[in-house]
């Protein structure tokens, strides 16, 4: 019992560290994957500008995660979250504009189901 009490503060600090680092690590991974998966679509115009801004924020987050300044990690994580949302918006805005200019023929026809005599 005394052993548990003596390590309670240490355990609290480790938990706090994990609660700060884990979202940053997760966001870093998912944002890098999003950029990699959409590389071709993020190569022009506003999307390219947002991609560059996001990549710079990712580098800041990597640097922050390499250290132990939790406020820096929190700030870098929030910045990546903000710029990656803007990147996603730019990607989808570009896709919507592309879709308006060239409607795709997907071979799907609307149909009505008619039940015949039972």
PDB file of C-alpha atoms in Angstrom:
ATOM      1  CA  UNK A   1       0.000   0.000   0.000  1.00  0.00           C
ATOM      2  CA  UNK A   2       2.797   2.416   0.906  1.00  0.00           C
ATOM      3  CA  UNK A   3       4.572   1.508  -2.326  1.00  0.00           C
ATOM      4  CA  UNK A   4       1.495   2.435  -4.376  1.00  0.00           C
ATOM      5  CA  UNK A   5       1.154   5.755  -2.593  1.00  0.00           C
ATOM      6  CA  UNK A   6       4.812   6.573  -3.124  1.00  0.00           C
ATOM      7  CA  UNK A   7       4.433   6.038  -6.888  1.00  0.00           C
ATOM      8  CA  UNK A   8       1.057   7.758  -7.243  1.00  0.00           C
ATOM      9  CA  UNK A   9       2.570  11.085  -8.345  1.00  0.00           C
ATOM     10  CA  UNK A  10       4.860   9.359 -10.835  1.00  0.00           C
ATOM     11  CA  UNK A  11       1.878   7.434 -12.248  1.00  0.00           C
ATOM     12  CA  UNK A  12      -0.154  10.641 -12.543  1.00  0.00           C
ATOM     13  CA  UNK A  13       2.664  12.314 -14.483  1.00  0.00           C
ATOM     14  CA  UNK A  14       2.989   9.351 -16.851  1.00  0.00           C
ATOM     15  CA  UNK A  15      -0.757   9.363 -17.455  1.00  0.00           C
ATOM     16  CA  UNK A  16      -0.707  13.098 -18.183  1.00  0.00           C
ATOM     17  CA  UNK A  17       2.216  12.642 -20.580  1.00  0.00           C
ATOM     18  CA  UNK A  18       0.380   9.864 -22.424  1.00  0.00           C
ATOM     19  CA  UNK A  19      -2.787  11.973 -22.639  1.00  0.00           C
ATOM     20  CA  UNK A  20      -0.774  14.758 -24.287  1.00  0.00           C
ATOM     21  CA  UNK A  21       1.494  12.683 -26.536  1.00  0.00           C
ATOM     22  CA  UNK A  22      -1.008  10.111 -27.838  1.00  0.00           C
ATOM     23  CA  UNK A  23      -3.326  12.546 -29.650  1.00  0.00           C
ATOM     24  CA  UNK A  24      -0.262  14.226 -31.182  1.00  0.00           C
ATOM     25  CA  UNK A  25       1.165  10.907 -32.380  1.00  0.00           C
ATOM     26  CA  UNK A  26      -2.197   9.831 -33.762  1.00  0.00           C
ATOM     27  CA  UNK A  27      -2.782  13.130 -35.555  1.00  0.00           C
ATOM     28  CA  UNK A  28       0.727  13.047 -36.994  1.00  0.00           C
ATOM     29  CA  UNK A  29       0.186   9.567 -38.417  1.00  0.00           C
ATOM     30  CA  UNK A  30      -3.297  10.220 -39.809  1.00  0.00           C
ATOM     31  CA  UNK A  31      -2.337  13.553 -41.384  1.00  0.00           C
ATOM     32  CA  UNK A  32       0.779  12.118 -43.034  1.00  0.00           C
ATOM     33  CA  UNK A  33      -1.332   9.235 -44.367  1.00  0.00           C
ATOM     34  CA  UNK A  34      -3.984  11.655 -45.674  1.00  0.00           C
ATOM     35  CA  UNK A  35      -1.319  13.653 -47.528  1.00  0.00           C
ATOM     36  CA  UNK A  36       0.283  10.506 -48.960  1.00  0.00           C
ATOM     37  CA  UNK A  37      -3.064   9.042 -50.052  1.00  0.00           C
ATOM     38  CA  UNK A  38      -4.100  12.288 -51.765  1.00  0.00           C
ATOM     39  CA  UNK A  39      -0.705  13.417 -53.100  1.00  0.00           C
ATOM     40  CA  UNK A  40      -1.961  13.764 -56.667  1.00  0.00           C
ATOM     41  CA  UNK A  41      -5.013  15.832 -55.679  1.00  0.00           C
ATOM     42  CA  UNK A  42      -2.937  18.139 -53.477  1.00  0.00           C
ATOM     43  CA  UNK A  43      -0.531  19.246 -56.182  1.00  0.00           C
ATOM     44  CA  UNK A  44      -2.117  22.450 -57.473  1.00  0.00           C
ATOM     45  CA  UNK A  45      -3.584  25.754 -56.356  1.00  0.00           C
ATOM     46  CA  UNK A  46      -4.951  26.313 -52.884  1.00  0.00           C
ATOM     47  CA  UNK A  47      -4.575  22.630 -51.989  1.00  0.00           C
ATOM     48  CA  UNK A  48      -0.815  22.788 -52.667  1.00  0.00           C
ATOM     49  CA  UNK A  49      -0.492  25.880 -50.476  1.00  0.00           C
ATOM     50  CA  UNK A  50      -2.417  24.189 -47.632  1.00  0.00           C
ATOM     51  CA  UNK A  51      -0.353  21.011 -48.054  1.00  0.00           C
ATOM     52  CA  UNK A  52       2.882  22.989 -47.672  1.00  0.00           C
ATOM     53  CA  UNK A  53       1.515  24.725 -44.576  1.00  0.00           C
ATOM     54  CA  UNK A  54       0.407  21.378 -43.123  1.00  0.00           C
ATOM     55  CA  UNK A  55       3.781  19.758 -43.772  1.00  0.00           C
ATOM     56  CA  UNK A  56       5.522  22.620 -41.937  1.00  0.00           C
ATOM     57  CA  UNK A  57       3.160  22.159 -38.976  1.00  0.00           C
ATOM     58  CA  UNK A  58       3.857  18.400 -39.032  1.00  0.00           C
ATOM     59  CA  UNK A  59       7.592  19.074 -38.752  1.00  0.00           C
ATOM     60  CA  UNK A  60       6.943  21.322 -35.736  1.00  0.00           C
ATOM     61  CA  UNK A  61       4.881  18.551 -34.145  1.00  0.00           C
ATOM     62  CA  UNK A  62       7.594  15.945 -34.792  1.00  0.00           C
ATOM     63  CA  UNK A  63      10.125  18.222 -33.125  1.00  0.00           C
ATOM     64  CA  UNK A  64       7.798  18.841 -30.176  1.00  0.00           C
ATOM     65  CA  UNK A  65       7.097  15.122 -29.726  1.00  0.00           C
ATOM     66  CA  UNK A  66      10.848  14.518 -29.612  1.00  0.00           C
ATOM     67  CA  UNK A  67      11.092  16.678 -26.492  1.00  0.00           C
ATOM     68  CA  UNK A  68       9.325  16.831 -23.169  1.00  0.00           C
ATOM     69  CA  UNK A  69       7.763  20.301 -23.254  1.00  0.00           C
ATOM     70  CA  UNK A  70       4.102  19.386 -22.969  1.00  0.00           C
ATOM     71  CA  UNK A  71       2.815  22.871 -23.714  1.00  0.00           C
ATOM     72  CA  UNK A  72       4.804  22.859 -26.956  1.00  0.00           C
ATOM     73  CA  UNK A  73       3.339  19.445 -27.859  1.00  0.00           C
ATOM     74  CA  UNK A  74      -0.205  20.667 -27.133  1.00  0.00           C
ATOM     75  CA  UNK A  75       0.307  23.808 -29.216  1.00  0.00           C
ATOM     76  CA  UNK A  76       1.830  21.928 -32.141  1.00  0.00           C
ATOM     77  CA  UNK A  77      -0.953  19.330 -32.036  1.00  0.00           C
ATOM     78  CA  UNK A  78      -3.616  22.051 -32.120  1.00  0.00           C
ATOM     79  CA  UNK A  79      -1.862  23.777 -35.013  1.00  0.00           C
ATOM     80  CA  UNK A  80      -1.689  20.555 -37.049  1.00  0.00           C
ATOM     81  CA  UNK A  81      -5.369  19.897 -36.329  1.00  0.00           C
ATOM     82  CA  UNK A  82      -6.323  23.357 -37.579  1.00  0.00           C
ATOM     83  CA  UNK A  83      -4.211  23.351 -40.746  1.00  0.00           C
ATOM     84  CA  UNK A  84      -5.086  19.756 -41.622  1.00  0.00           C
ATOM     85  CA  UNK A  85      -8.793  20.631 -41.457  1.00  0.00           C
ATOM     86  CA  UNK A  86      -8.114  23.494 -43.854  1.00  0.00           C
ATOM     87  CA  UNK A  87      -6.211  21.067 -46.093  1.00  0.00           C
ATOM     88  CA  UNK A  88      -9.148  18.669 -46.139  1.00  0.00           C
ATOM     89  CA  UNK A  89     -11.521  21.518 -46.947  1.00  0.00           C
ATOM     90  CA  UNK A  90      -9.292  22.641 -49.827  1.00  0.00           C
ATOM     91  CA  UNK A  91      -9.128  19.080 -51.165  1.00  0.00           C
ATOM     92  CA  UNK A  92     -12.897  18.625 -51.072  1.00  0.00           C
ATOM     93  CA  UNK A  93     -13.539  22.091 -52.506  1.00  0.00           C
ATOM     94  CA  UNK A  94     -11.253  21.223 -55.415  1.00  0.00           C
ATOM     95  CA  UNK A  95     -12.996  17.889 -55.895  1.00  0.00           C
ATOM     96  CA  UNK A  96     -16.419  19.579 -55.836  1.00  0.00           C
ATOM     97  CA  UNK A  97     -15.326  22.150 -58.404  1.00  0.00           C
ATOM     98  CA  UNK A  98     -13.925  19.386 -60.589  1.00  0.00           C
ATOM     99  CA  UNK A  99     -17.158  17.448 -60.259  1.00  0.00           C
ATOM    100  CA  UNK A 100     -19.243  20.437 -61.352  1.00  0.00           C
ATOM    101  CA  UNK A 101     -17.215  21.040 -64.487  1.00  0.00           C
ATOM    102  CA  UNK A 102     -17.147  17.432 -65.688  1.00  0.00           C
ATOM    103  CA  UNK A 103     -20.020  15.249 -64.515  1.00  0.00           C
ATOM    104  CA  UNK A 104     -19.026  11.609 -64.491  1.00  0.00           C
ATOM    105  CA  UNK A 105     -21.035   8.927 -66.217  1.00  0.00           C
ATOM    106  CA  UNK A 106     -21.116   6.070 -63.772  1.00  0.00           C
ATOM    107  CA  UNK A 107     -23.600   3.871 -65.623  1.00  0.00           C
ATOM    108  CA  UNK A 108     -26.161   3.974 -62.805  1.00  0.00           C
ATOM    109  CA  UNK A 109     -29.788   4.473 -63.773  1.00  0.00           C
ATOM    110  CA  UNK A 110     -32.662   5.377 -61.497  1.00  0.00           C
ATOM    111  CA  UNK A 111     -35.303   2.674 -61.463  1.00  0.00           C
ATOM    112  CA  UNK A 112     -38.547   1.894 -59.704  1.00  0.00           C
ATOM    113  CA  UNK A 113     -39.314  -1.521 -58.252  1.00  0.00           C
ATOM    114  CA  UNK A 114     -42.740  -2.753 -59.331  1.00  0.00           C
ATOM    115  CA  UNK A 115     -44.246  -5.789 -57.668  1.00  0.00           C
ATOM    116  CA  UNK A 116     -46.457  -7.782 -59.944  1.00  0.00           C
ATOM    117  CA  UNK A 117     -49.598  -9.651 -58.794  1.00  0.00           C
ATOM    118  CA  UNK A 118     -49.507 -11.795 -55.707  1.00  0.00           C
TER     119      UNK A 118
END
